[in-house]
mmCIF file of C-alpha atoms in Angstrom:
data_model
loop_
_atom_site.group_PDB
_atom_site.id
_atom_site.type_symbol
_atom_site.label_atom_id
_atom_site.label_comp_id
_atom_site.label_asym_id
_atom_site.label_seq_id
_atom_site.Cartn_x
_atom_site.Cartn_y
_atom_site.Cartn_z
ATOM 1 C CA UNK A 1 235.100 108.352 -143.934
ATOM 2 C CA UNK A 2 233.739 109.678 -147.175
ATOM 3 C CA UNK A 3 230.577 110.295 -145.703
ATOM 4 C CA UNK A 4 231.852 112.083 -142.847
ATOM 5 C CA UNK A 5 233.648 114.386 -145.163
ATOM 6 C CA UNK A 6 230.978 115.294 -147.299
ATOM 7 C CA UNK A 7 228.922 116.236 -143.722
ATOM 8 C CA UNK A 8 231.958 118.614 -142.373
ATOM 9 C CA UNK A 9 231.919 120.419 -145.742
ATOM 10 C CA UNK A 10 227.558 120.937 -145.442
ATOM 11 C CA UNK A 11 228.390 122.121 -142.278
ATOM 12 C CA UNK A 12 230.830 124.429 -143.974
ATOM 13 C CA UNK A 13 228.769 125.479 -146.818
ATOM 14 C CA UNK A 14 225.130 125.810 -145.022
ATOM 15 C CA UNK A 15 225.984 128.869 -143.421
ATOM 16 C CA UNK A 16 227.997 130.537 -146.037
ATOM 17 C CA UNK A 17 224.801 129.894 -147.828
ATOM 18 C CA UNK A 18 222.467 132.203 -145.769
ATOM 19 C CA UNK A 19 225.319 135.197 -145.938
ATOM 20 C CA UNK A 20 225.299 134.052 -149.983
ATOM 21 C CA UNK A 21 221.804 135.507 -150.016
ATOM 22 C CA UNK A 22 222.838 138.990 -149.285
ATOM 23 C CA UNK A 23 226.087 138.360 -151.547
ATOM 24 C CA UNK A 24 225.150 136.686 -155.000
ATOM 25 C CA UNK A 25 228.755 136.459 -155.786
ATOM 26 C CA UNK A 26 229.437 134.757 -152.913
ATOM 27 C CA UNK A 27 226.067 132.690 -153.893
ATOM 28 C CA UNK A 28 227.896 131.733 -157.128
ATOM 29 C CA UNK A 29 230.906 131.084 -155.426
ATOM 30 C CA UNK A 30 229.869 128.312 -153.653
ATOM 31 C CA UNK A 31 226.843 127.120 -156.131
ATOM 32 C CA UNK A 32 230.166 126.105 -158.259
ATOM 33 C CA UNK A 33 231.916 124.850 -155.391
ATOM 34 C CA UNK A 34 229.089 122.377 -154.478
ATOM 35 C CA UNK A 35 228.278 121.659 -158.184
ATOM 36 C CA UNK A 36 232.290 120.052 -158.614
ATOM 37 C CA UNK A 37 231.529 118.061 -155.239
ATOM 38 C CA UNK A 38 228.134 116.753 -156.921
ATOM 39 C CA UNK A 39 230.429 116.139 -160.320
ATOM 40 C CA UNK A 40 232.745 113.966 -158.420
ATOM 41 C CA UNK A 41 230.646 112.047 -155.933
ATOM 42 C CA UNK A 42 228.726 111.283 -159.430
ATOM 43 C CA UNK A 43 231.599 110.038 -161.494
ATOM 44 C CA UNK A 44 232.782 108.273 -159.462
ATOM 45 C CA UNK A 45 229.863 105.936 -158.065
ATOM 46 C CA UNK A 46 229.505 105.630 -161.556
ATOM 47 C CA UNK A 47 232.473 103.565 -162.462
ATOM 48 C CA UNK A 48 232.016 102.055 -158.633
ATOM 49 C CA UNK A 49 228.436 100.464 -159.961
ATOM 50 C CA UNK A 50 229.550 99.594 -163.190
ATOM 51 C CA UNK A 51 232.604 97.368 -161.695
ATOM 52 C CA UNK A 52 230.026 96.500 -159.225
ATOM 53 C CA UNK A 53 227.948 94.688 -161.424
ATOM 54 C CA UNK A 54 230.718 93.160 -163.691
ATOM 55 C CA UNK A 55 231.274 91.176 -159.791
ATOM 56 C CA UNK A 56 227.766 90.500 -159.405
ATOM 57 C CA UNK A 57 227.487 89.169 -163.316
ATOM 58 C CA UNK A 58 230.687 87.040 -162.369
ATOM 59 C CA UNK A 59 229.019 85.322 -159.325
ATOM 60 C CA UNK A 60 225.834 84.699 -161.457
ATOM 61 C CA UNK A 61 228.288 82.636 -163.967
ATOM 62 C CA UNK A 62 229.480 80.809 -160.943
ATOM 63 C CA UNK A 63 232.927 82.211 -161.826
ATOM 64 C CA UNK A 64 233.301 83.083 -158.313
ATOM 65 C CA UNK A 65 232.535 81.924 -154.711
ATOM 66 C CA UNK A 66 230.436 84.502 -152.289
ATOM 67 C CA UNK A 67 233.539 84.611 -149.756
ATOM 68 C CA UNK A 68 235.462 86.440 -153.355
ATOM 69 C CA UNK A 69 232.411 88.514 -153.759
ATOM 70 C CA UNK A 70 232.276 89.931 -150.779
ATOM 71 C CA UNK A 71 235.533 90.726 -150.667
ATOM 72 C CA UNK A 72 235.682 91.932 -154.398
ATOM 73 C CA UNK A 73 233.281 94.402 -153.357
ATOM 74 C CA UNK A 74 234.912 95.923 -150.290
ATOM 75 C CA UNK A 75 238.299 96.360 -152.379
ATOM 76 C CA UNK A 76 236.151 98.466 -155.130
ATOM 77 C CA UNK A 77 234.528 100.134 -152.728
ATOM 78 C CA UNK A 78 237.692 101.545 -150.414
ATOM 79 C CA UNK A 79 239.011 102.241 -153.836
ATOM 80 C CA UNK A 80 236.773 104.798 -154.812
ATOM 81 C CA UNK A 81 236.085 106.093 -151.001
ATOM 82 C CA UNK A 82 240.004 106.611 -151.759
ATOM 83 C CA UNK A 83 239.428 108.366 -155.151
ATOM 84 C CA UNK A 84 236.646 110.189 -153.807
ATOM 85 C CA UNK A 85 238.777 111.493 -151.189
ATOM 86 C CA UNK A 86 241.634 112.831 -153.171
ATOM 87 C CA UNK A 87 239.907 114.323 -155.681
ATOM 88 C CA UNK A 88 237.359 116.288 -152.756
ATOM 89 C CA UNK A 89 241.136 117.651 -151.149
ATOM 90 C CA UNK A 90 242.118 119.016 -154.244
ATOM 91 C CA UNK A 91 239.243 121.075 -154.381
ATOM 92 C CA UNK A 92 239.109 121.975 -150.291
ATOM 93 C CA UNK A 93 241.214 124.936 -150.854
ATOM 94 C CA UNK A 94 238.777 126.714 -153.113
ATOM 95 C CA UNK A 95 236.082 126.577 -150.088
ATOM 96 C CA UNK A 96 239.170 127.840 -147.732
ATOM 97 C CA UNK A 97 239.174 130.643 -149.821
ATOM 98 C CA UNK A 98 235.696 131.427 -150.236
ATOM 99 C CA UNK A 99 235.399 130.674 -146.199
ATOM 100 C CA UNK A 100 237.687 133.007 -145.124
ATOM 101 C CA UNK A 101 236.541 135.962 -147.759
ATOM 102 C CA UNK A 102 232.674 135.400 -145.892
ATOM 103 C CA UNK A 103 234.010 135.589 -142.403
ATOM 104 C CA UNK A 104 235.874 138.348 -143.768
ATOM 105 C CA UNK A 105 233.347 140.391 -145.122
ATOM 106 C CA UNK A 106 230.639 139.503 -142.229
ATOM 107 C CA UNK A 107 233.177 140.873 -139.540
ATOM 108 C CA UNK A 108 234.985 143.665 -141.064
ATOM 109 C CA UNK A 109 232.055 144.379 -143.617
ATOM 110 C CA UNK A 110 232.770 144.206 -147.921
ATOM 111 C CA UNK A 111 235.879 146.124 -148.740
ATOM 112 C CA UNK A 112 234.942 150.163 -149.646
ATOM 113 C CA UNK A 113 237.570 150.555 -151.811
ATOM 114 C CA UNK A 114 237.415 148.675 -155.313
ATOM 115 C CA UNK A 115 239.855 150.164 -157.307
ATOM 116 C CA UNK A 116 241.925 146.933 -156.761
ATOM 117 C CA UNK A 117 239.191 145.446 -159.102
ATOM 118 C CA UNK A 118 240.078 148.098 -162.133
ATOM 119 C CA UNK A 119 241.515 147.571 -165.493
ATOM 120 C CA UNK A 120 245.057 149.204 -165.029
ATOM 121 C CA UNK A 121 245.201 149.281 -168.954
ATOM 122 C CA UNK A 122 242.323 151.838 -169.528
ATOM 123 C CA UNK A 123 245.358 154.484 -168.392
ATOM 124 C CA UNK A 124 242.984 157.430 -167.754
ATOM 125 C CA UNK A 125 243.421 160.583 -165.024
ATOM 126 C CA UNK A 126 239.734 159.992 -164.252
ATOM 127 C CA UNK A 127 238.055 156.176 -164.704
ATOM 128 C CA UNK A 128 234.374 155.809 -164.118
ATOM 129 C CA UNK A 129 231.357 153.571 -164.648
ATOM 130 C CA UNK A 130 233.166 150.043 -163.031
ATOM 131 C CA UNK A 131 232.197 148.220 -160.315
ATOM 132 C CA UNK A 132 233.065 145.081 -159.164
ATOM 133 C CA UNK A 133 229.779 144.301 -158.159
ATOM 134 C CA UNK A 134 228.625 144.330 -162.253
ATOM 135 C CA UNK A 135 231.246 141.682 -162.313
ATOM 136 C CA UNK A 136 230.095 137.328 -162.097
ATOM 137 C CA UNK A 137 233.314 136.560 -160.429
ATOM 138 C CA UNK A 138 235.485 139.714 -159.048
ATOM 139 C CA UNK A 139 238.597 137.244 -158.699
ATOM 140 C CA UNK A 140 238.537 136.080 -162.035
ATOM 141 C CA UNK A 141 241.506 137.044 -164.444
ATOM 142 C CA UNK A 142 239.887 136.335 -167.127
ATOM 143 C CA UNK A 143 237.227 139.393 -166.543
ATOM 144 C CA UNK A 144 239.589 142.254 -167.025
ATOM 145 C CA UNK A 145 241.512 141.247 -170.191
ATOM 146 C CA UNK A 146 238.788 143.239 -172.494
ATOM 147 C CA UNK A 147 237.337 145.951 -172.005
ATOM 148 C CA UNK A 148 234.774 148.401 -173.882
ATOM 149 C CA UNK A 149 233.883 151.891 -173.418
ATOM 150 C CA UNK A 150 234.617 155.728 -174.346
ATOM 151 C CA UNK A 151 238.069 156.952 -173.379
ATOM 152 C CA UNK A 152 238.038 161.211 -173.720
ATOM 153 C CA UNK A 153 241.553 163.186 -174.528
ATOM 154 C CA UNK A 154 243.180 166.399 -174.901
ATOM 155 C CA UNK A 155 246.218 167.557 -176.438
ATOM 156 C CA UNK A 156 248.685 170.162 -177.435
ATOM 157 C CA UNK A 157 248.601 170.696 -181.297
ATOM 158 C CA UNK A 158 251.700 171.867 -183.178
ATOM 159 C CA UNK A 159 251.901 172.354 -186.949
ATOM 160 C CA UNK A 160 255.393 171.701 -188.681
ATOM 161 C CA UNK A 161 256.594 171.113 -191.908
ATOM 162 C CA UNK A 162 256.689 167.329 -193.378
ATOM 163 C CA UNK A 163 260.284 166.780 -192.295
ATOM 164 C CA UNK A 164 260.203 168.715 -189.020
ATOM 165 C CA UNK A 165 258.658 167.088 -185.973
ATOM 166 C CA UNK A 166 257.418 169.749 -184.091
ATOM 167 C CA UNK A 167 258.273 173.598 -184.067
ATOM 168 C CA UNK A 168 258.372 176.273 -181.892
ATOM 169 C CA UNK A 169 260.482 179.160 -183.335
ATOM 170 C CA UNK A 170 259.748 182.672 -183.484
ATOM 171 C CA UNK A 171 259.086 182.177 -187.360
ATOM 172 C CA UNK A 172 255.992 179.904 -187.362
ATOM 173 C CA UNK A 173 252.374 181.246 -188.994
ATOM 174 C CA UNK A 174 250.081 179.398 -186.575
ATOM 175 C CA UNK A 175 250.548 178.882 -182.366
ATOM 176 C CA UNK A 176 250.191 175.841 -180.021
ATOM 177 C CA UNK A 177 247.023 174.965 -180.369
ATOM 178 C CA UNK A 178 244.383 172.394 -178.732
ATOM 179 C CA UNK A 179 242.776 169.439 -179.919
ATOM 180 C CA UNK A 180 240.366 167.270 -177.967
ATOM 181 C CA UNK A 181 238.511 163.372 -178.918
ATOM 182 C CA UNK A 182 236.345 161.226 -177.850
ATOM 183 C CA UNK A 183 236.883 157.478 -178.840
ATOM 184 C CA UNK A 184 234.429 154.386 -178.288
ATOM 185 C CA UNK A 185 237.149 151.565 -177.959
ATOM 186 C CA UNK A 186 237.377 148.265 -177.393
ATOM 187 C CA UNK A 187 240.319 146.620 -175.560
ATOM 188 C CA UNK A 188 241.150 142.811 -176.070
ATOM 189 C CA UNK A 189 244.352 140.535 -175.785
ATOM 190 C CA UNK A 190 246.171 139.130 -178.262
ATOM 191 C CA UNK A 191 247.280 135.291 -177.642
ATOM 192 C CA UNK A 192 247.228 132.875 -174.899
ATOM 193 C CA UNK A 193 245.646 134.334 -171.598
ATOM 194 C CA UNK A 194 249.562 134.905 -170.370
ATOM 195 C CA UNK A 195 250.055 137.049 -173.345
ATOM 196 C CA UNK A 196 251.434 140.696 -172.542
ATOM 197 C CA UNK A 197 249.794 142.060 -176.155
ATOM 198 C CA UNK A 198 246.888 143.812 -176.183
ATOM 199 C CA UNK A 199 245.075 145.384 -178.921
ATOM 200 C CA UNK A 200 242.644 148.522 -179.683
ATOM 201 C CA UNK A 201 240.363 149.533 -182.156
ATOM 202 C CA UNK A 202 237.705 152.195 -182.423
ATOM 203 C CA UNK A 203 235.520 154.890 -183.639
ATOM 204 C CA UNK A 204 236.231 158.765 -182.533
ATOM 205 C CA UNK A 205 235.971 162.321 -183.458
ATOM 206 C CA UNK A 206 238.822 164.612 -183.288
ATOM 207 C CA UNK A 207 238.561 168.546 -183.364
ATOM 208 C CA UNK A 208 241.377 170.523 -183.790
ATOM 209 C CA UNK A 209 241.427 174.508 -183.357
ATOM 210 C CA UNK A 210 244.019 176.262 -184.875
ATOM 211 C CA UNK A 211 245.054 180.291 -183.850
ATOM 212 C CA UNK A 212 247.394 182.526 -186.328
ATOM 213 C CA UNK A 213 250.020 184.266 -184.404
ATOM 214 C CA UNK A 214 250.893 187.993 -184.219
ATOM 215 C CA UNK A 215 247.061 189.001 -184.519
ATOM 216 C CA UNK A 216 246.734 187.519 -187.681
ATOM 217 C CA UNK A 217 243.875 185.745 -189.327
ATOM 218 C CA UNK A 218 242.431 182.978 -191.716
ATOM 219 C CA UNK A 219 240.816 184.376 -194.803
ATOM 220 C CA UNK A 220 239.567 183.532 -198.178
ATOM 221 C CA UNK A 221 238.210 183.535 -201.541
ATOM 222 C CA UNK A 222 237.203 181.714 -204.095
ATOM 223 C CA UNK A 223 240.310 179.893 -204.780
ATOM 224 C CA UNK A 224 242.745 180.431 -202.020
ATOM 225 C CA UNK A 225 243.136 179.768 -198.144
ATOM 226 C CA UNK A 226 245.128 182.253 -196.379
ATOM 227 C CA UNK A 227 246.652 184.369 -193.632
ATOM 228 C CA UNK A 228 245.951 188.252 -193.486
ATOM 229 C CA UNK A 229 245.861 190.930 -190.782
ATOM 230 C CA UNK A 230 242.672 191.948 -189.626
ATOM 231 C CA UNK A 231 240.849 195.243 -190.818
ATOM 232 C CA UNK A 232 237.663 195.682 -189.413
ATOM 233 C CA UNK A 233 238.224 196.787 -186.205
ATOM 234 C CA UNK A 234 239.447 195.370 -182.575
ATOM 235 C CA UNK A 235 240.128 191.320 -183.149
ATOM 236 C CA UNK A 236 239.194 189.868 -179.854
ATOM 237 C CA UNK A 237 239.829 186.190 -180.902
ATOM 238 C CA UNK A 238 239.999 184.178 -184.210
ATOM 239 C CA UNK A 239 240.436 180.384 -185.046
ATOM 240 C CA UNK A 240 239.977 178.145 -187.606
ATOM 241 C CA UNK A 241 238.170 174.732 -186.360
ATOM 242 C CA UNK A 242 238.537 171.056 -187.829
ATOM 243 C CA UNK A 243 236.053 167.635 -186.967
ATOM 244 C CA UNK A 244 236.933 164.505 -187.878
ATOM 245 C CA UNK A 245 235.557 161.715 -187.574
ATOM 246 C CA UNK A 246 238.693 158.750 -186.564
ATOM 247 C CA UNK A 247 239.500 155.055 -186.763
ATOM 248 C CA UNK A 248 242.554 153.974 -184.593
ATOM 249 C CA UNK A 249 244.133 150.778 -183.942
ATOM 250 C CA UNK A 250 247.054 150.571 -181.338
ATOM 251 C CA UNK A 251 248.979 148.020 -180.143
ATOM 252 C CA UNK A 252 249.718 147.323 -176.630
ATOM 253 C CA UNK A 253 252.929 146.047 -175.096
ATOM 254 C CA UNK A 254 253.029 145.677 -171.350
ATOM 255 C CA UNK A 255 257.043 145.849 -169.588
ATOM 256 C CA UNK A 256 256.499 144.425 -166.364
ATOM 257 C CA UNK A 257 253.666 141.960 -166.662
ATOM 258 C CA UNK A 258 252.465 140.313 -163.678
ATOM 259 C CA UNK A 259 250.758 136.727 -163.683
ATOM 260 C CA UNK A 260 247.816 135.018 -161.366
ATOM 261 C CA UNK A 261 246.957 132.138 -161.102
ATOM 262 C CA UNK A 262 243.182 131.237 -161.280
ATOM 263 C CA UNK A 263 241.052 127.686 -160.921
ATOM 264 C CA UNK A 264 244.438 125.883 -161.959
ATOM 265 C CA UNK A 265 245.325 127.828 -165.201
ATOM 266 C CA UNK A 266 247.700 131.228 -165.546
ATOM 267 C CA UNK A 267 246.473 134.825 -166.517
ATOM 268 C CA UNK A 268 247.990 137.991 -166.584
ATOM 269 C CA UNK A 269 246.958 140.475 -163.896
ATOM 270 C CA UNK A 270 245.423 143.618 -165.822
ATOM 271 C CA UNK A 271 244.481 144.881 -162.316
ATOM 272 C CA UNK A 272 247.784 145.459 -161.169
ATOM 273 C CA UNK A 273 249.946 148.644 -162.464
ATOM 274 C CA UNK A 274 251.514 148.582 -165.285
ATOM 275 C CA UNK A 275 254.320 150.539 -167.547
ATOM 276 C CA UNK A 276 252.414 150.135 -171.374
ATOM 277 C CA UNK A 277 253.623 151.196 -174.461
ATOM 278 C CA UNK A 278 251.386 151.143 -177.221
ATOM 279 C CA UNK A 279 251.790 151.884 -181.222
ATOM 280 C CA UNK A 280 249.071 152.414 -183.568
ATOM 281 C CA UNK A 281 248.145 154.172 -186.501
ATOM 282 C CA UNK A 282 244.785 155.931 -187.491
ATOM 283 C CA UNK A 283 242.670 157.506 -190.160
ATOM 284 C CA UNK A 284 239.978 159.723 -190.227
ATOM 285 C CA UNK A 285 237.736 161.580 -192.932
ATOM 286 C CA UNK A 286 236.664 165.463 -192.309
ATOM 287 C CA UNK A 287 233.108 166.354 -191.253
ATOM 288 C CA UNK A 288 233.243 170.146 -190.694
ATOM 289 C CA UNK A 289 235.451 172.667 -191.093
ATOM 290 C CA UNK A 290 235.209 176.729 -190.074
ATOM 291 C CA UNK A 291 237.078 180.135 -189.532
ATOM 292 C CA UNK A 292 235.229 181.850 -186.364
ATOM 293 C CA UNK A 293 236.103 185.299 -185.954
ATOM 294 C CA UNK A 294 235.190 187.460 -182.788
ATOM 295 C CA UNK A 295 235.594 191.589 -182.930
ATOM 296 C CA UNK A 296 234.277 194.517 -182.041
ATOM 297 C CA UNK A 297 233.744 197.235 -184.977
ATOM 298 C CA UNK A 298 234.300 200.376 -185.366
ATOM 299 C CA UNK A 299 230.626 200.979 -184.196
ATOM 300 C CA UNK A 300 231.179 199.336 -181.447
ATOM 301 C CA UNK A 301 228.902 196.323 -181.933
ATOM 302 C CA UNK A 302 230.221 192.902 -180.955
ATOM 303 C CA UNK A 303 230.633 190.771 -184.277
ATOM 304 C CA UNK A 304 230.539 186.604 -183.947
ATOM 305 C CA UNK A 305 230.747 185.495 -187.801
ATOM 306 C CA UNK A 306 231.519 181.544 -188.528
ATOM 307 C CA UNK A 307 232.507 180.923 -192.014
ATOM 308 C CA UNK A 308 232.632 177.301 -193.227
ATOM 309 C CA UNK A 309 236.349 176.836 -195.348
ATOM 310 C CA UNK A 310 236.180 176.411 -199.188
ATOM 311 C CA UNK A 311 239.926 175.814 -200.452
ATOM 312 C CA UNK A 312 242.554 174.953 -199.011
ATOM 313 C CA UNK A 313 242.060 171.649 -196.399
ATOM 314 C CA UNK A 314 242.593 168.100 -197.422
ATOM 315 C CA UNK A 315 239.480 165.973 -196.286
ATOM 316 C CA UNK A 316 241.278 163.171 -195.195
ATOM 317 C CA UNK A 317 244.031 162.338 -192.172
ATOM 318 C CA UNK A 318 246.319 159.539 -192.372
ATOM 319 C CA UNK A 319 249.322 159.280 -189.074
ATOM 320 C CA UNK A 320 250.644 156.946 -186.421
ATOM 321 C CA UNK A 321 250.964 157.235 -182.674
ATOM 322 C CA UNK A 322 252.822 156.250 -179.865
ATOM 323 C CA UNK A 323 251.928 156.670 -176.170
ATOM 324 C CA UNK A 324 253.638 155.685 -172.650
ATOM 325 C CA UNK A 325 251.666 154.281 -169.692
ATOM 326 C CA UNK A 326 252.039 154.043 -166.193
ATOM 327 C CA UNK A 327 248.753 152.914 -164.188
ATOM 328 C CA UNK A 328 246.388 155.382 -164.525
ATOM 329 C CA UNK A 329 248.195 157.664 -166.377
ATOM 330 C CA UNK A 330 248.747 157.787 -170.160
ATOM 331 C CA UNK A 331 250.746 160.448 -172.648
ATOM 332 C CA UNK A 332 250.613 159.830 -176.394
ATOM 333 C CA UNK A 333 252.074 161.482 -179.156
ATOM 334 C CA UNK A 334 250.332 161.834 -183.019
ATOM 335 C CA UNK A 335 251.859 162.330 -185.992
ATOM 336 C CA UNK A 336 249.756 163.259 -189.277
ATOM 337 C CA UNK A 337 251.772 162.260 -192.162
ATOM 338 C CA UNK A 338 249.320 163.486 -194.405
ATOM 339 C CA UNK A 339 249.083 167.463 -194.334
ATOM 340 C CA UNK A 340 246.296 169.155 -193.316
ATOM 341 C CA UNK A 341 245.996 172.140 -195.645
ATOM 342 C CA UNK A 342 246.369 171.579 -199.621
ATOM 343 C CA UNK A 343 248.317 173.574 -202.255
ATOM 344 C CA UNK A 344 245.764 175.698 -202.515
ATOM 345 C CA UNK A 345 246.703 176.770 -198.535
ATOM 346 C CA UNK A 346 248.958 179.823 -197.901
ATOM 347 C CA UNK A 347 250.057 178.081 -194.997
ATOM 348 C CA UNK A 348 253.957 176.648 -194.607
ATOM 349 C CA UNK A 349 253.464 174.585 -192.076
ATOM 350 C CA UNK A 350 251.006 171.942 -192.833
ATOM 351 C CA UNK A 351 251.388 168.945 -190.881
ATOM 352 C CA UNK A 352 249.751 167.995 -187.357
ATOM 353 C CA UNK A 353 251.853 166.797 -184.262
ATOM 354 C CA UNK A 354 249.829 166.179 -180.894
ATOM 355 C CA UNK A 355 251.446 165.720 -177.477
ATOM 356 C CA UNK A 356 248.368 164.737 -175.362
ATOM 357 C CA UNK A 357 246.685 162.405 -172.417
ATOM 358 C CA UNK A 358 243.863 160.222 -171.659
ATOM 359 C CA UNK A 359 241.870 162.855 -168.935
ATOM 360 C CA UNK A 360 238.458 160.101 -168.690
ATOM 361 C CA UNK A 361 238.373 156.673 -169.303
ATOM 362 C CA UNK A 362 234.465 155.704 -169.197
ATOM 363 C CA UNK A 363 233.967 151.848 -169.059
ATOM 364 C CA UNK A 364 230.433 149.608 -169.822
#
């Protein structure tokens, strides 16, 4: 019986083996498959011999007759054919499943679409550089609980005052303005493979561009930063520009985890969509700083000047974050609680809120 069980699964496995050439995942598939068989078949004749020749060292001592040998050996070997048996069954779903995803595949051709196979948790408008194919084992959980790569973002950027949260009233210096990033982050979960924590750290630059309202501009001198109407001619645009250079960490919180189960052992699904909430805090250290003014004189003459900012900026950022996820998409909102200008700024509102998303999630 056991032999005719191990030929019905070569006749199984033979041809998935010459579609395994074109398909090396497949190939693994069922390298591993056959490998456990091997294990099993192994073990087990293993312990048969060994009890084996405890019988045959028996009959030697003339402990027992040839009629109790021969039977001796019969019972030890249906109770391993038995053993062998079991233990091949248990495993006889796994080539079911790899079966039916080769007949699959060589009638209907490899699924096109493989977006099934993304991380949900990289939360980006646009995701790029993943493929299931760069992947050992598509199927397995246990692949899409990290992640590393450079996730791009843009926000709105509001300055307040330290106990106002954001501020939009007619009465504010500075308007909305925009701030963009670029972070190289790594993804991984925090506990057992079930867990539905996740953490992130990384490395990231941060530049924010800030206008002055009402055709107002930065200026300075030697000791002060501040704002000042323009007086040398037509003011076509002005800003004062920020770089930093960042170090987040965020925590991750998934609300409606899902759960797969995988080779007898549970993971959660990071393929599937999920509502995330993450916390996190950063810090970041100032690399450049500038007032860029554009106007036209009263020549005529088109005037680009960039002027790098003396007093009145702190070169440091310390804040938290929060953001909201849903599948691919993800808003956040920053909070500096350090200011950005100093007391040597002319500037009443000097702290940074952001209200922003995740536009490109780029994956290795």
């Amino acid at each position: 019986m056991k032999t005719i069980k191990l030929v019905l699964i070569a006749f199984l496995v033979l041809p998935l083996g010459f579609w395994a050439q074109e398909n090396p995942i497949l190939k693994k598939q069922i390298r591993n498959y056959t490998q456990k068989i091997d294990s099993i078949v192994s073990a087990e004749k293993k312990l048969m011999n060994a009890e084996l020749d405890e019988v045959e060292k028996r009959f030697s001592d003339n402990q027992i007759s040839e009629t109790e040998k021969q039977n001796l050996n019969k019972e030890i070997a249906q109770k391993y054919e038995k053993s062998i048996n079991e233990k091949v069954n248990v495993e006889k779903s796994l080539l079911e499943d790899i079966t039916q995803t080769a007949v699959n595949d060589a009638v209907f051709g490899a699924p096109k679409n493989k977006e099934k196979y993304f991380r949900s948790s990289r939360n980006a408008i646009l995701e790029l550089g993943y493929d299931m194919k760069e992947i050992k084992d598509p199927e397995d959980p246990k692949n899409y609980l990290s992640s590393f790569g450079y996730v791009f973002n843009i926000s709105l950027l509001n300055h307040t005052s330290e106990k106002a949260f954001f501020d939009f009233g007619n009465h504010r210096q500075l308007k909305t303005g925009m701030s963009g990033g670029m972070t190289i982050r790594y993804e991984g979960q925090l506990g057992k493979y079930t867990s539905p924590v996740f953490y992130r750290l990384g490395l990231g630059w941060r530049v924010d561009e800030m206008e002055v309202r009402n055709s107002k501009v930065f200026a300075q001198d030697e000791h002060r930063l501040f704002i000042t109407d323009f007086q040398h001619g037509e003011l076509k645009y002005a800003s004062l520009r920020t770089d930093y250079i960042m170090l987040p960490a965020e925590v991750i919180f998934v609300l409606n985890p899902k759960y797969k189960s995988y080779q007898g052992r549970e993971y959660i699904d990071n393929t599937k969509k999920q509502f995330r909430i993450g916390l996190g805090l950063y810090g970041g250290v100032k690399i450049n700083d500038w007032i860029f003014t554009e106007y036209k004189n009263n020549l005529g003459n088109e005037i680009r000047s960039f002027e790098s900012v003396s007093p009145g900026l702190y070169n440091s950022v310390f804040g938290g974050k929060i953001s909201f996820g849903y599948s691919w998409f993800n808003i956040y909102v920053t909070r500096d609680f350090t200011p950005i200008f100093n007391e040597n700024a002319d500037v009443r509102n000097k702290y940074a809120t952001q209200i922003g998303v995740d536009i490109i999630a780029l994956t290795f």
